[in-house]
Amino acid sequence: MKDFKKRLCIEQLLATTELKEVNSSDVIRGLTQLPKTLPAKYFYDARGSQLFEEICNLPEYYLTRTETAILRHCADEIASLTGACELVELGSGSSTKTRILLDAYNQLGKPLRYLPIDVSESILESSTHALLADYPCLQIHGLVSTYEIALEKLAPSPLPTRMICFLGSTLGNFHPQECDIFLLQIAKALQKGDYFLLGIDLHKSKEIIEPAYNDSQGVTAAFNLNILNHLNWRFEGNFDTDEFEHWAFYNQELRQIEMHLRSKRSQTVYLRALDLKVEFSPGETIQTEISRKFDLNIMYSDLQKRGLAPLKVWTDTKQWFALLLCQRQT
């Protein structure tokens, strides 16, 4: 444990009161517009993070196992291409896939430095302690933060280069305009020659996609409903999760999964900390998440426009998922 203290720093970028102020504007705006929405970041309290880890192991959820298989295949090549490199991971969670990269750099004798970023302090603490136990030479500087704030506050890397990792097709949770802004933030956070490793889910038939968000065990439904428990805790709300139901479907026209919570009846919810009263009619929904599915050629173009030149792309044999290694050019 003494050694851990020397090799680990976890930095809280926002105080709890500041987090509430930042979050409250999103909640008020989302729940007072039609149709109602909530940003997906509210999924990830301690319970939500735990449920998402369970989702990743479900038989219907092809994304994690497909991306993991690709990463196992190409990790050595990534490490060789980048050389000594600080790994920055957005939405690090349990850091399971990161271990594949750490192993690859370790085998090449490269220094190991990891900067995980997650909104859940509890999962950040547990995952970093597990990593320190397994990698005696690893240095970790964790950031409890949103992506936007963390990217703005990244200190210069002590290693020759940096690679920002954004895995799990989390980019699909952003609307097109949000995606554009995010890629610009990535480019700004990198120096010339730094790297960006991006995982994206590719467009395919809805018969494959929809079951991944409607699993037979109901874990995804519990994950979706837990967002209401999080709001209850953070903003002193009285959402009754028994009065809402999970609803997810693939929008073929927009090529995106849409995940909603649907009100079972007419009801009124009150968030005391925001002095916000929200009316729901029977069948009215809150959109809690989208998950866009991408075309590789369009993604190449979008990345290049922002100075993030794709160097290499790896896919599975079914062309379900892709990993892109990009480099900041200017």
C-alpha atoms as a PDB file:
ATOM      1  CA  MET A   1       0.000   0.000   0.000  1.00  0.00           C
ATOM      2  CA  LYS A   2       2.903   2.395   0.687  1.00  0.00           C
ATOM      3  CA  ASP A   3       4.178   1.649  -2.808  1.00  0.00           C
ATOM      4  CA  PHE A   4       0.688   2.340  -4.194  1.00  0.00           C
ATOM      5  CA  LYS A   5       0.751   5.847  -2.710  1.00  0.00           C
ATOM      6  CA  LYS A   6       3.956   6.614  -4.597  1.00  0.00           C
ATOM      7  CA  ARG A   7       2.563   5.307  -7.887  1.00  0.00           C
ATOM      8  CA  LEU A   8      -1.033   6.540  -7.661  1.00  0.00           C
ATOM      9  CA  CYS A   9      -2.664   9.953  -7.680  1.00  0.00           C
ATOM     10  CA  ILE A  10      -6.429  10.363  -8.032  1.00  0.00           C
ATOM     11  CA  GLU A  11      -7.469  13.936  -8.688  1.00  0.00           C
ATOM     12  CA  GLN A  12     -11.019  15.196  -8.223  1.00  0.00           C
ATOM     13  CA  LEU A  13     -11.415  17.984 -10.776  1.00  0.00           C
ATOM     14  CA  LEU A  14     -14.770  19.182  -9.496  1.00  0.00           C
ATOM     15  CA  ALA A  15     -16.082  19.479  -5.966  1.00  0.00           C
ATOM     16  CA  THR A  16     -19.460  17.877  -5.302  1.00  0.00           C
ATOM     17  CA  THR A  17     -21.207  21.252  -5.122  1.00  0.00           C
ATOM     18  CA  GLU A  18     -19.671  22.311  -8.438  1.00  0.00           C
ATOM     19  CA  LEU A  19     -20.706  19.027 -10.030  1.00  0.00           C
ATOM     20  CA  LYS A  20     -24.289  19.629  -8.962  1.00  0.00           C
ATOM     21  CA  GLU A  21     -24.252  23.100 -10.481  1.00  0.00           C
ATOM     22  CA  VAL A  22     -22.872  21.803 -13.776  1.00  0.00           C
ATOM     23  CA  ASN A  23     -25.260  18.868 -13.903  1.00  0.00           C
ATOM     24  CA  SER A  24     -28.394  20.723 -12.896  1.00  0.00           C
ATOM     25  CA  SER A  25     -28.542  22.821 -16.072  1.00  0.00           C
ATOM     26  CA  ASP A  26     -28.505  19.631 -18.169  1.00  0.00           C
ATOM     27  CA  VAL A  27     -31.282  18.075 -16.112  1.00  0.00           C
ATOM     28  CA  ILE A  28     -33.495  21.136 -16.154  1.00  0.00           C
ATOM     29  CA  ARG A  29     -33.065  21.659 -19.880  1.00  0.00           C
ATOM     30  CA  GLY A  30     -33.585  17.982 -20.705  1.00  0.00           C
ATOM     31  CA  LEU A  31     -36.683  17.416 -18.580  1.00  0.00           C
ATOM     32  CA  THR A  32     -38.455  20.638 -19.580  1.00  0.00           C
ATOM     33  CA  GLN A  33     -38.154  20.164 -23.347  1.00  0.00           C
ATOM     34  CA  LEU A  34     -40.257  17.964 -25.622  1.00  0.00           C
ATOM     35  CA  PRO A  35     -39.354  15.209 -26.134  1.00  0.00           C
ATOM     36  CA  LYS A  36     -37.642  14.875 -22.754  1.00  0.00           C
ATOM     37  CA  THR A  37     -33.985  13.808 -22.642  1.00  0.00           C
ATOM     38  CA  LEU A  38     -31.172  13.123 -20.179  1.00  0.00           C
ATOM     39  CA  PRO A  39     -27.442  12.977 -21.006  1.00  0.00           C
ATOM     40  CA  ALA A  40     -26.023   9.444 -20.835  1.00  0.00           C
ATOM     41  CA  LYS A  41     -23.370  10.528 -18.311  1.00  0.00           C
ATOM     42  CA  TYR A  42     -25.991  10.247 -15.553  1.00  0.00           C
ATOM     43  CA  PHE A  43     -25.939   6.470 -15.945  1.00  0.00           C
ATOM     44  CA  TYR A  44     -22.597   6.255 -14.219  1.00  0.00           C
ATOM     45  CA  ASP A  45     -22.988   6.456 -10.488  1.00  0.00           C
ATOM     46  CA  ALA A  46     -21.461   3.537  -8.570  1.00  0.00           C
ATOM     47  CA  ARG A  47     -24.444   1.244  -9.239  1.00  0.00           C
ATOM     48  CA  GLY A  48     -24.697   2.265 -12.879  1.00  0.00           C
ATOM     49  CA  SER A  49     -21.004   1.583 -13.467  1.00  0.00           C
ATOM     50  CA  GLN A  50     -21.403  -1.865 -11.892  1.00  0.00           C
ATOM     51  CA  LEU A  51     -24.411  -2.656 -14.086  1.00  0.00           C
ATOM     52  CA  PHE A  52     -22.575  -1.556 -17.210  1.00  0.00           C
ATOM     53  CA  GLU A  53     -19.741  -3.941 -16.386  1.00  0.00           C
ATOM     54  CA  GLU A  54     -22.370  -6.711 -16.199  1.00  0.00           C
ATOM     55  CA  ILE A  55     -23.812  -5.629 -19.568  1.00  0.00           C
ATOM     56  CA  CYS A  56     -20.378  -5.982 -21.170  1.00  0.00           C
ATOM     57  CA  ASN A  57     -20.366  -9.694 -20.260  1.00  0.00           C
ATOM     58  CA  LEU A  58     -23.863 -10.495 -21.562  1.00  0.00           C
ATOM     59  CA  PRO A  59     -24.143 -12.939 -24.485  1.00  0.00           C
ATOM     60  CA  GLU A  60     -26.251 -10.459 -26.490  1.00  0.00           C
ATOM     61  CA  TYR A  61     -23.786  -7.590 -26.048  1.00  0.00           C
ATOM     62  CA  TYR A  62     -21.385  -8.317 -28.910  1.00  0.00           C
ATOM     63  CA  LEU A  63     -19.597  -4.943 -28.702  1.00  0.00           C
ATOM     64  CA  THR A  64     -17.214  -5.625 -25.810  1.00  0.00           C
ATOM     65  CA  ARG A  65     -16.110  -9.125 -26.805  1.00  0.00           C
ATOM     66  CA  THR A  66     -15.679  -8.110 -30.471  1.00  0.00           C
ATOM     67  CA  GLU A  67     -13.615  -5.029 -29.631  1.00  0.00           C
ATOM     68  CA  THR A  68     -11.587  -7.007 -27.086  1.00  0.00           C
ATOM     69  CA  ALA A  69     -10.757  -9.672 -29.684  1.00  0.00           C
ATOM     70  CA  ILE A  70      -9.613  -6.992 -32.150  1.00  0.00           C
ATOM     71  CA  LEU A  71      -7.512  -5.319 -29.465  1.00  0.00           C
ATOM     72  CA  ARG A  72      -5.824  -8.600 -28.524  1.00  0.00           C
ATOM     73  CA  HIS A  73      -4.916  -9.053 -32.180  1.00  0.00           C
ATOM     74  CA  CYS A  74      -3.471  -5.564 -32.742  1.00  0.00           C
ATOM     75  CA  ALA A  75      -2.140  -4.396 -29.339  1.00  0.00           C
ATOM     76  CA  ASP A  76       1.473  -5.376 -30.089  1.00  0.00           C
ATOM     77  CA  GLU A  77       1.341  -3.483 -33.374  1.00  0.00           C
ATOM     78  CA  ILE A  78      -0.138  -0.408 -31.668  1.00  0.00           C
ATOM     79  CA  ALA A  79       2.652  -0.429 -29.074  1.00  0.00           C
ATOM     80  CA  SER A  80       5.287  -0.766 -31.802  1.00  0.00           C
ATOM     81  CA  LEU A  81       3.795   2.070 -33.859  1.00  0.00           C
ATOM     82  CA  THR A  82       3.500   4.543 -30.975  1.00  0.00           C
ATOM     83  CA  GLY A  83       6.593   3.683 -28.938  1.00  0.00           C
ATOM     84  CA  ALA A  84       6.820   4.894 -25.320  1.00  0.00           C
ATOM     85  CA  CYS A  85       3.435   6.455 -24.769  1.00  0.00           C
ATOM     86  CA  GLU A  86       1.241   7.768 -21.956  1.00  0.00           C
ATOM     87  CA  LEU A  87      -2.175   6.077 -22.141  1.00  0.00           C
ATOM     88  CA  VAL A  88      -5.126   8.375 -21.455  1.00  0.00           C
ATOM     89  CA  GLU A  89      -8.487   6.607 -21.326  1.00  0.00           C
ATOM     90  CA  LEU A  90     -11.824   8.394 -21.442  1.00  0.00           C
ATOM     91  CA  GLY A  91     -14.526   6.521 -19.527  1.00  0.00           C
ATOM     92  CA  SER A  92     -12.039   4.025 -18.142  1.00  0.00           C
ATOM     93  CA  GLY A  93     -14.492   1.984 -16.048  1.00  0.00           C
ATOM     94  CA  SER A  94     -12.850  -1.248 -14.893  1.00  0.00           C
ATOM     95  CA  SER A  95      -9.901  -0.723 -17.313  1.00  0.00           C
ATOM     96  CA  THR A  96     -10.239  -4.338 -18.498  1.00  0.00           C
ATOM     97  CA  LYS A  97      -9.327  -3.655 -22.127  1.00  0.00           C
ATOM     98  CA  THR A  98      -6.541  -1.291 -21.058  1.00  0.00           C
ATOM     99  CA  ARG A  99      -4.686  -4.268 -19.601  1.00  0.00           C
ATOM    100  CA  ILE A 100      -4.244  -5.629 -23.122  1.00  0.00           C
ATOM    101  CA  LEU A 101      -2.435  -2.439 -24.122  1.00  0.00           C
ATOM    102  CA  LEU A 102      -0.408  -2.315 -20.902  1.00  0.00           C
ATOM    103  CA  ASP A 103       0.746  -5.894 -21.508  1.00  0.00           C
ATOM    104  CA  ALA A 104       1.847  -4.983 -25.033  1.00  0.00           C
ATOM    105  CA  TYR A 105       3.886  -1.961 -23.901  1.00  0.00           C
ATOM    106  CA  ASN A 106       5.310  -3.943 -20.989  1.00  0.00           C
ATOM    107  CA  GLN A 107       6.515  -6.736 -23.294  1.00  0.00           C
ATOM    108  CA  LEU A 108       8.369  -4.153 -25.377  1.00  0.00           C
ATOM    109  CA  GLY A 109      10.032  -2.800 -22.248  1.00  0.00           C
ATOM    110  CA  LYS A 110       8.271   0.565 -22.491  1.00  0.00           C
ATOM    111  CA  PRO A 111       7.533   2.699 -19.397  1.00  0.00           C
ATOM    112  CA  LEU A 112       3.955   2.329 -18.175  1.00  0.00           C
ATOM    113  CA  ARG A 113       1.995   5.477 -17.402  1.00  0.00           C
ATOM    114  CA  TYR A 114      -1.813   5.488 -17.341  1.00  0.00           C
ATOM    115  CA  LEU A 115      -4.224   8.370 -16.968  1.00  0.00           C
ATOM    116  CA  PRO A 116      -7.783   7.003 -16.528  1.00  0.00           C
ATOM    117  CA  ILE A 117     -10.726   9.440 -16.619  1.00  0.00           C
ATOM    118  CA  ASP A 118     -14.122   8.489 -15.213  1.00  0.00           C
ATOM    119  CA  VAL A 119     -17.054  10.210 -13.506  1.00  0.00           C
ATOM    120  CA  SER A 120     -17.349   7.388 -10.959  1.00  0.00           C
ATOM    121  CA  GLU A 121     -14.732   7.845  -8.221  1.00  0.00           C
ATOM    122  CA  SER A 122     -15.527   4.459  -6.683  1.00  0.00           C
ATOM    123  CA  ILE A 123     -14.852   2.449  -9.846  1.00  0.00           C
ATOM    124  CA  LEU A 124     -11.744   4.548 -10.545  1.00  0.00           C
ATOM    125  CA  GLU A 125     -10.338   3.713  -7.115  1.00  0.00           C
ATOM    126  CA  SER A 126     -11.076  -0.012  -7.344  1.00  0.00           C
ATOM    127  CA  SER A 127      -9.743  -0.393 -10.889  1.00  0.00           C
ATOM    128  CA  THR A 128      -6.534   1.556 -10.274  1.00  0.00           C
ATOM    129  CA  HIS A 129      -5.682  -0.411  -7.119  1.00  0.00           C
ATOM    130  CA  ALA A 130      -6.148  -3.661  -9.041  1.00  0.00           C
ATOM    131  CA  LEU A 131      -3.865  -2.397 -11.817  1.00  0.00           C
ATOM    132  CA  LEU A 132      -1.138  -1.298  -9.406  1.00  0.00           C
ATOM    133  CA  ALA A 133      -1.130  -4.755  -7.832  1.00  0.00           C
ATOM    134  CA  ASP A 134      -0.650  -6.429 -11.206  1.00  0.00           C
ATOM    135  CA  TYR A 135       1.803  -3.972 -12.794  1.00  0.00           C
ATOM    136  CA  PRO A 136       4.623  -3.131 -10.342  1.00  0.00           C
ATOM    137  CA  CYS A 137       6.146  -0.476 -12.638  1.00  0.00           C
ATOM    138  CA  LEU A 138       2.888   1.282 -13.517  1.00  0.00           C
ATOM    139  CA  GLN A 139       2.344   4.964 -12.668  1.00  0.00           C
ATOM    140  CA  ILE A 140      -1.291   6.141 -12.537  1.00  0.00           C
ATOM    141  CA  HIS A 141      -2.791   9.618 -12.397  1.00  0.00           C
ATOM    142  CA  GLY A 142      -6.574   9.195 -12.303  1.00  0.00           C
ATOM    143  CA  LEU A 143      -9.018  12.024 -12.950  1.00  0.00           C
ATOM    144  CA  VAL A 144     -12.562  12.011 -11.557  1.00  0.00           C
ATOM    145  CA  SER A 145     -14.124  14.189 -14.208  1.00  0.00           C
ATOM    146  CA  THR A 146     -16.241  14.574 -17.298  1.00  0.00           C
ATOM    147  CA  TYR A 147     -14.467  14.208 -20.641  1.00  0.00           C
ATOM    148  CA  GLU A 148     -14.728  17.896 -21.490  1.00  0.00           C
ATOM    149  CA  ILE A 149     -13.140  19.186 -18.300  1.00  0.00           C
ATOM    150  CA  ALA A 150     -10.433  16.515 -18.217  1.00  0.00           C
ATOM    151  CA  LEU A 151      -9.379  17.175 -21.822  1.00  0.00           C
ATOM    152  CA  GLU A 152      -9.028  20.879 -21.085  1.00  0.00           C
ATOM    153  CA  LYS A 153      -6.883  20.250 -18.008  1.00  0.00           C
ATOM    154  CA  LEU A 154      -4.507  17.559 -19.251  1.00  0.00           C
ATOM    155  CA  ALA A 155      -0.964  18.378 -18.139  1.00  0.00           C
ATOM    156  CA  PRO A 156       1.955  17.761 -20.531  1.00  0.00           C
ATOM    157  CA  SER A 157       2.940  14.096 -20.698  1.00  0.00           C
ATOM    158  CA  PRO A 158       6.291  13.108 -19.149  1.00  0.00           C
ATOM    159  CA  LEU A 159       6.647  10.452 -21.892  1.00  0.00           C
ATOM    160  CA  PRO A 160       7.604  11.199 -25.513  1.00  0.00           C
ATOM    161  CA  THR A 161       4.046  10.818 -26.791  1.00  0.00           C
ATOM    162  CA  ARG A 162       0.471  10.429 -25.561  1.00  0.00           C
ATOM    163  CA  MET A 163      -2.376   8.282 -26.813  1.00  0.00           C
ATOM    164  CA  ILE A 164      -5.969   9.135 -25.917  1.00  0.00           C
ATOM    165  CA  CYS A 165      -8.089   5.974 -25.960  1.00  0.00           C
ATOM    166  CA  PHE A 166     -11.844   6.176 -26.522  1.00  0.00           C
ATOM    167  CA  LEU A 167     -13.066   2.608 -26.668  1.00  0.00           C
ATOM    168  CA  GLY A 168     -16.405   0.800 -26.555  1.00  0.00           C
ATOM    169  CA  SER A 169     -17.978   2.906 -29.349  1.00  0.00           C
ATOM    170  CA  THR A 170     -18.871   5.519 -26.738  1.00  0.00           C
ATOM    171  CA  LEU A 171     -18.537   8.069 -29.545  1.00  0.00           C
ATOM    172  CA  GLY A 172     -21.876   6.703 -30.740  1.00  0.00           C
ATOM    173  CA  ASN A 173     -23.562   8.259 -27.704  1.00  0.00           C
ATOM    174  CA  PHE A 174     -22.959  11.715 -29.182  1.00  0.00           C
ATOM    175  CA  HIS A 175     -25.268  13.422 -31.650  1.00  0.00           C
ATOM    176  CA  PRO A 176     -23.490  14.481 -34.889  1.00  0.00           C
ATOM    177  CA  GLN A 177     -22.885  18.065 -33.720  1.00  0.00           C
ATOM    178  CA  GLU A 178     -21.636  16.852 -30.318  1.00  0.00           C
ATOM    179  CA  CYS A 179     -19.364  14.394 -32.107  1.00  0.00           C
ATOM    180  CA  ASP A 180     -17.826  17.226 -34.144  1.00  0.00           C
ATOM    181  CA  ILE A 181     -17.151  19.267 -31.002  1.00  0.00           C
ATOM    182  CA  PHE A 182     -15.685  16.246 -29.223  1.00  0.00           C
ATOM    183  CA  LEU A 183     -13.239  15.419 -32.031  1.00  0.00           C
ATOM    184  CA  LEU A 184     -12.079  19.030 -32.021  1.00  0.00           C
ATOM    185  CA  GLN A 185     -11.496  18.743 -28.253  1.00  0.00           C
ATOM    186  CA  ILE A 186      -9.450  15.589 -28.816  1.00  0.00           C
ATOM    187  CA  ALA A 187      -7.330  17.280 -31.469  1.00  0.00           C
ATOM    188  CA  LYS A 188      -6.761  20.277 -29.205  1.00  0.00           C
ATOM    189  CA  ALA A 189      -5.696  18.042 -26.285  1.00  0.00           C
ATOM    190  CA  LEU A 190      -3.033  16.315 -28.410  1.00  0.00           C
ATOM    191  CA  GLN A 191       0.348  17.593 -29.552  1.00  0.00           C
ATOM    192  CA  LYS A 192       1.629  17.034 -33.076  1.00  0.00           C
ATOM    193  CA  GLY A 193       2.617  13.374 -33.338  1.00  0.00           C
ATOM    194  CA  ASP A 194       0.360  12.199 -30.483  1.00  0.00           C
ATOM    195  CA  TYR A 195      -2.172   9.430 -31.041  1.00  0.00           C
ATOM    196  CA  PHE A 196      -5.909   8.790 -30.774  1.00  0.00           C
ATOM    197  CA  LEU A 197      -7.234   5.206 -30.521  1.00  0.00           C
ATOM    198  CA  LEU A 198     -10.936   5.050 -31.336  1.00  0.00           C
ATOM    199  CA  GLY A 199     -13.344   2.115 -31.178  1.00  0.00           C
ATOM    200  CA  ILE A 200     -16.554   2.352 -33.239  1.00  0.00           C
ATOM    201  CA  ASP A 201     -19.508   0.051 -33.778  1.00  0.00           C
ATOM    202  CA  LEU A 202     -20.323  -0.363 -37.479  1.00  0.00           C
ATOM    203  CA  HIS A 203     -23.737  -0.359 -39.133  1.00  0.00           C
ATOM    204  CA  LYS A 204     -25.324  -3.801 -39.496  1.00  0.00           C
ATOM    205  CA  SER A 205     -28.775  -5.413 -39.364  1.00  0.00           C
ATOM    206  CA  LYS A 206     -31.112  -4.504 -36.516  1.00  0.00           C
ATOM    207  CA  GLU A 207     -31.531  -8.231 -35.765  1.00  0.00           C
ATOM    208  CA  ILE A 208     -27.954  -8.163 -34.474  1.00  0.00           C
ATOM    209  CA  ILE A 209     -28.034  -4.715 -32.876  1.00  0.00           C
ATOM    210  CA  GLU A 210     -31.364  -4.604 -31.019  1.00  0.00           C
ATOM    211  CA  PRO A 211     -30.831  -7.658 -28.738  1.00  0.00           C
ATOM    212  CA  ALA A 212     -27.630  -6.046 -27.429  1.00  0.00           C
ATOM    213  CA  TYR A 213     -29.791  -3.363 -25.825  1.00  0.00           C
ATOM    214  CA  ASN A 214     -32.715  -5.611 -24.823  1.00  0.00           C
ATOM    215  CA  ASP A 215     -30.993  -8.516 -23.082  1.00  0.00           C
ATOM    216  CA  SER A 216     -33.000 -11.465 -21.813  1.00  0.00           C
ATOM    217  CA  GLN A 217     -31.780 -11.036 -18.217  1.00  0.00           C
ATOM    218  CA  GLY A 218     -33.021  -7.437 -17.956  1.00  0.00           C
ATOM    219  CA  VAL A 219     -29.630  -6.007 -16.995  1.00  0.00           C
ATOM    220  CA  THR A 220     -29.832  -3.231 -19.586  1.00  0.00           C
ATOM    221  CA  ALA A 221     -33.316  -2.354 -18.349  1.00  0.00           C
ATOM    222  CA  ALA A 222     -31.990  -2.093 -14.780  1.00  0.00           C
ATOM    223  CA  PHE A 223     -29.095   0.043 -16.023  1.00  0.00           C
ATOM    224  CA  ASN A 224     -31.502   2.369 -17.827  1.00  0.00           C
ATOM    225  CA  LEU A 225     -33.865   2.694 -14.858  1.00  0.00           C
ATOM    226  CA  ASN A 226     -30.976   3.337 -12.472  1.00  0.00           C
ATOM    227  CA  ILE A 227     -30.518   6.774 -14.021  1.00  0.00           C
ATOM    228  CA  LEU A 228     -33.685   7.785 -12.150  1.00  0.00           C
ATOM    229  CA  ASN A 229     -32.237   6.536  -8.852  1.00  0.00           C
ATOM    230  CA  HIS A 230     -29.148   8.632  -9.541  1.00  0.00           C
ATOM    231  CA  LEU A 231     -31.278  11.727 -10.104  1.00  0.00           C
ATOM    232  CA  ASN A 232     -33.225  10.989  -6.920  1.00  0.00           C
ATOM    233  CA  TRP A 233     -29.991  10.868  -4.926  1.00  0.00           C
ATOM    234  CA  ARG A 234     -28.281  13.832  -6.538  1.00  0.00           C
ATOM    235  CA  PHE A 235     -31.253  16.190  -6.758  1.00  0.00           C
ATOM    236  CA  GLU A 236     -33.582  14.921  -3.996  1.00  0.00           C
ATOM    237  CA  GLY A 237     -36.096  13.551  -6.479  1.00  0.00           C
ATOM    238  CA  ASN A 238     -39.019  11.174  -6.085  1.00  0.00           C
ATOM    239  CA  PHE A 239     -38.921   9.181  -9.335  1.00  0.00           C
ATOM    240  CA  ASP A 240     -40.590   5.789  -8.817  1.00  0.00           C
ATOM    241  CA  THR A 241     -38.727   3.328 -11.054  1.00  0.00           C
ATOM    242  CA  ASP A 242     -41.695   0.932 -10.930  1.00  0.00           C
ATOM    243  CA  GLU A 243     -43.699   3.529 -12.866  1.00  0.00           C
ATOM    244  CA  PHE A 244     -41.300   3.602 -15.836  1.00  0.00           C
ATOM    245  CA  GLU A 245     -40.234   0.919 -18.304  1.00  0.00           C
ATOM    246  CA  HIS A 246     -37.182   0.364 -20.492  1.00  0.00           C
ATOM    247  CA  TRP A 247     -37.677   0.795 -24.263  1.00  0.00           C
ATOM    248  CA  ALA A 248     -34.881   0.445 -26.833  1.00  0.00           C
ATOM    249  CA  PHE A 249     -35.047   0.113 -30.628  1.00  0.00           C
ATOM    250  CA  TYR A 250     -32.873   0.614 -33.716  1.00  0.00           C
ATOM    251  CA  ASN A 251     -33.740   3.676 -35.802  1.00  0.00           C
ATOM    252  CA  GLN A 252     -32.809   2.486 -39.294  1.00  0.00           C
ATOM    253  CA  GLU A 253     -33.026   5.943 -40.894  1.00  0.00           C
ATOM    254  CA  LEU A 254     -30.625   7.573 -38.414  1.00  0.00           C
ATOM    255  CA  ARG A 255     -28.606   4.368 -37.903  1.00  0.00           C
ATOM    256  CA  GLN A 256     -28.792   4.597 -34.142  1.00  0.00           C
ATOM    257  CA  ILE A 257     -30.112   2.696 -31.165  1.00  0.00           C
ATOM    258  CA  GLU A 258     -32.477   4.872 -29.139  1.00  0.00           C
ATOM    259  CA  MET A 259     -32.909   4.035 -25.470  1.00  0.00           C
ATOM    260  CA  HIS A 260     -35.853   5.521 -23.578  1.00  0.00           C
ATOM    261  CA  LEU A 261     -37.688   5.328 -20.285  1.00  0.00           C
ATOM    262  CA  ARG A 262     -41.441   5.249 -20.859  1.00  0.00           C
ATOM    263  CA  SER A 263     -43.933   6.462 -18.270  1.00  0.00           C
ATOM    264  CA  LYS A 264     -46.559   3.837 -17.461  1.00  0.00           C
ATOM    265  CA  ARG A 265     -49.151   6.397 -16.353  1.00  0.00           C
ATOM    266  CA  SER A 266     -49.853  10.071 -15.844  1.00  0.00           C
ATOM    267  CA  GLN A 267     -47.585  11.253 -13.028  1.00  0.00           C
ATOM    268  CA  THR A 268     -45.724  14.198 -11.519  1.00  0.00           C
ATOM    269  CA  VAL A 269     -42.113  14.031 -10.334  1.00  0.00           C
ATOM    270  CA  TYR A 270     -40.447  16.633  -8.138  1.00  0.00           C
ATOM    271  CA  LEU A 271     -36.703  17.293  -7.848  1.00  0.00           C
ATOM    272  CA  ARG A 272     -36.465  19.265  -4.616  1.00  0.00           C
ATOM    273  CA  ALA A 273     -32.860  20.459  -4.993  1.00  0.00           C
ATOM    274  CA  LEU A 274     -33.758  22.026  -8.355  1.00  0.00           C
ATOM    275  CA  ASP A 275     -37.278  23.103  -7.370  1.00  0.00           C
ATOM    276  CA  LEU A 276     -38.319  21.359 -10.576  1.00  0.00           C
ATOM    277  CA  LYS A 277     -41.709  19.757 -11.142  1.00  0.00           C
ATOM    278  CA  VAL A 278     -41.952  17.433 -14.157  1.00  0.00           C
ATOM    279  CA  GLU A 279     -45.245  16.220 -15.616  1.00  0.00           C
ATOM    280  CA  PHE A 280     -45.511  12.928 -17.520  1.00  0.00           C
ATOM    281  CA  SER A 281     -48.434  11.713 -19.587  1.00  0.00           C
ATOM    282  CA  PRO A 282     -49.058   7.964 -20.119  1.00  0.00           C
ATOM    283  CA  GLY A 283     -46.545   6.590 -22.619  1.00  0.00           C
ATOM    284  CA  GLU A 284     -44.384   9.728 -22.597  1.00  0.00           C
ATOM    285  CA  THR A 285     -40.665   8.981 -22.762  1.00  0.00           C
ATOM    286  CA  ILE A 286     -37.300  10.303 -21.645  1.00  0.00           C
ATOM    287  CA  GLN A 287     -34.570   9.566 -24.173  1.00  0.00           C
ATOM    288  CA  THR A 288     -31.598   8.484 -22.078  1.00  0.00           C
ATOM    289  CA  GLU A 289     -29.153   7.365 -24.753  1.00  0.00           C
ATOM    290  CA  ILE A 290     -28.457   7.042 -28.432  1.00  0.00           C
ATOM    291  CA  SER A 291     -25.839   4.682 -29.832  1.00  0.00           C
ATOM    292  CA  ARG A 292     -24.958   5.571 -33.404  1.00  0.00           C
ATOM    293  CA  LYS A 293     -23.529   2.978 -35.777  1.00  0.00           C
ATOM    294  CA  PHE A 294     -20.841   4.229 -38.140  1.00  0.00           C
ATOM    295  CA  ASP A 295     -19.618   3.960 -41.717  1.00  0.00           C
ATOM    296  CA  LEU A 296     -15.811   3.630 -41.909  1.00  0.00           C
ATOM    297  CA  ASN A 297     -15.352   5.869 -44.967  1.00  0.00           C
ATOM    298  CA  ILE A 298     -17.364   8.687 -43.397  1.00  0.00           C
ATOM    299  CA  MET A 299     -15.420   8.328 -40.144  1.00  0.00           C
ATOM    300  CA  TYR A 300     -12.093   8.517 -42.022  1.00  0.00           C
ATOM    301  CA  SER A 301     -13.199  11.803 -43.551  1.00  0.00           C
ATOM    302  CA  ASP A 302     -14.465  13.259 -40.259  1.00  0.00           C
ATOM    303  CA  LEU A 303     -11.196  12.441 -38.483  1.00  0.00           C
ATOM    304  CA  GLN A 304      -8.985  13.810 -41.240  1.00  0.00           C
ATOM    305  CA  LYS A 305     -10.889  17.099 -41.301  1.00  0.00           C
ATOM    306  CA  ARG A 306      -9.847  17.603 -37.679  1.00  0.00           C
ATOM    307  CA  GLY A 307      -6.192  16.795 -38.202  1.00  0.00           C
ATOM    308  CA  LEU A 308      -6.533  13.251 -36.840  1.00  0.00           C
ATOM    309  CA  ALA A 309      -5.143  11.160 -39.662  1.00  0.00           C
ATOM    310  CA  PRO A 310      -6.051   7.438 -39.518  1.00  0.00           C
ATOM    311  CA  LEU A 311      -2.811   5.417 -39.643  1.00  0.00           C
ATOM    312  CA  LYS A 312      -4.265   1.933 -39.343  1.00  0.00           C
ATOM    313  CA  VAL A 313      -7.672   0.313 -38.977  1.00  0.00           C
ATOM    314  CA  TRP A 314      -8.468  -3.150 -37.640  1.00  0.00           C
ATOM    315  CA  THR A 315     -11.847  -4.924 -37.890  1.00  0.00           C
ATOM    316  CA  ASP A 316     -13.258  -8.324 -37.023  1.00  0.00           C
ATOM    317  CA  THR A 317     -13.995 -10.869 -39.751  1.00  0.00           C
ATOM    318  CA  LYS A 318     -17.699  -9.981 -39.752  1.00  0.00           C
ATOM    319  CA  GLN A 319     -17.010  -6.240 -40.086  1.00  0.00           C
ATOM    320  CA  TRP A 320     -19.109  -5.535 -36.994  1.00  0.00           C
ATOM    321  CA  PHE A 321     -16.638  -3.313 -35.153  1.00  0.00           C
ATOM    322  CA  ALA A 322     -13.505  -1.284 -35.908  1.00  0.00           C
ATOM    323  CA  LEU A 323     -10.490   0.117 -34.076  1.00  0.00           C
ATOM    324  CA  LEU A 324      -8.781   3.126 -35.629  1.00  0.00           C
ATOM    325  CA  LEU A 325      -5.335   4.408 -34.678  1.00  0.00           C
ATOM    326  CA  CYS A 326      -5.014   8.079 -35.621  1.00  0.00           C
ATOM    327  CA  GLN A 327      -2.197  10.592 -35.302  1.00  0.00           C
ATOM    328  CA  ARG A 328      -2.351  14.348 -34.748  1.00  0.00           C
ATOM    329  CA  GLN A 329      -0.800  15.857 -37.858  1.00  0.00           C
ATOM    330  CA  THR A 330      -0.586  19.614 -37.248  1.00  0.00           C
END
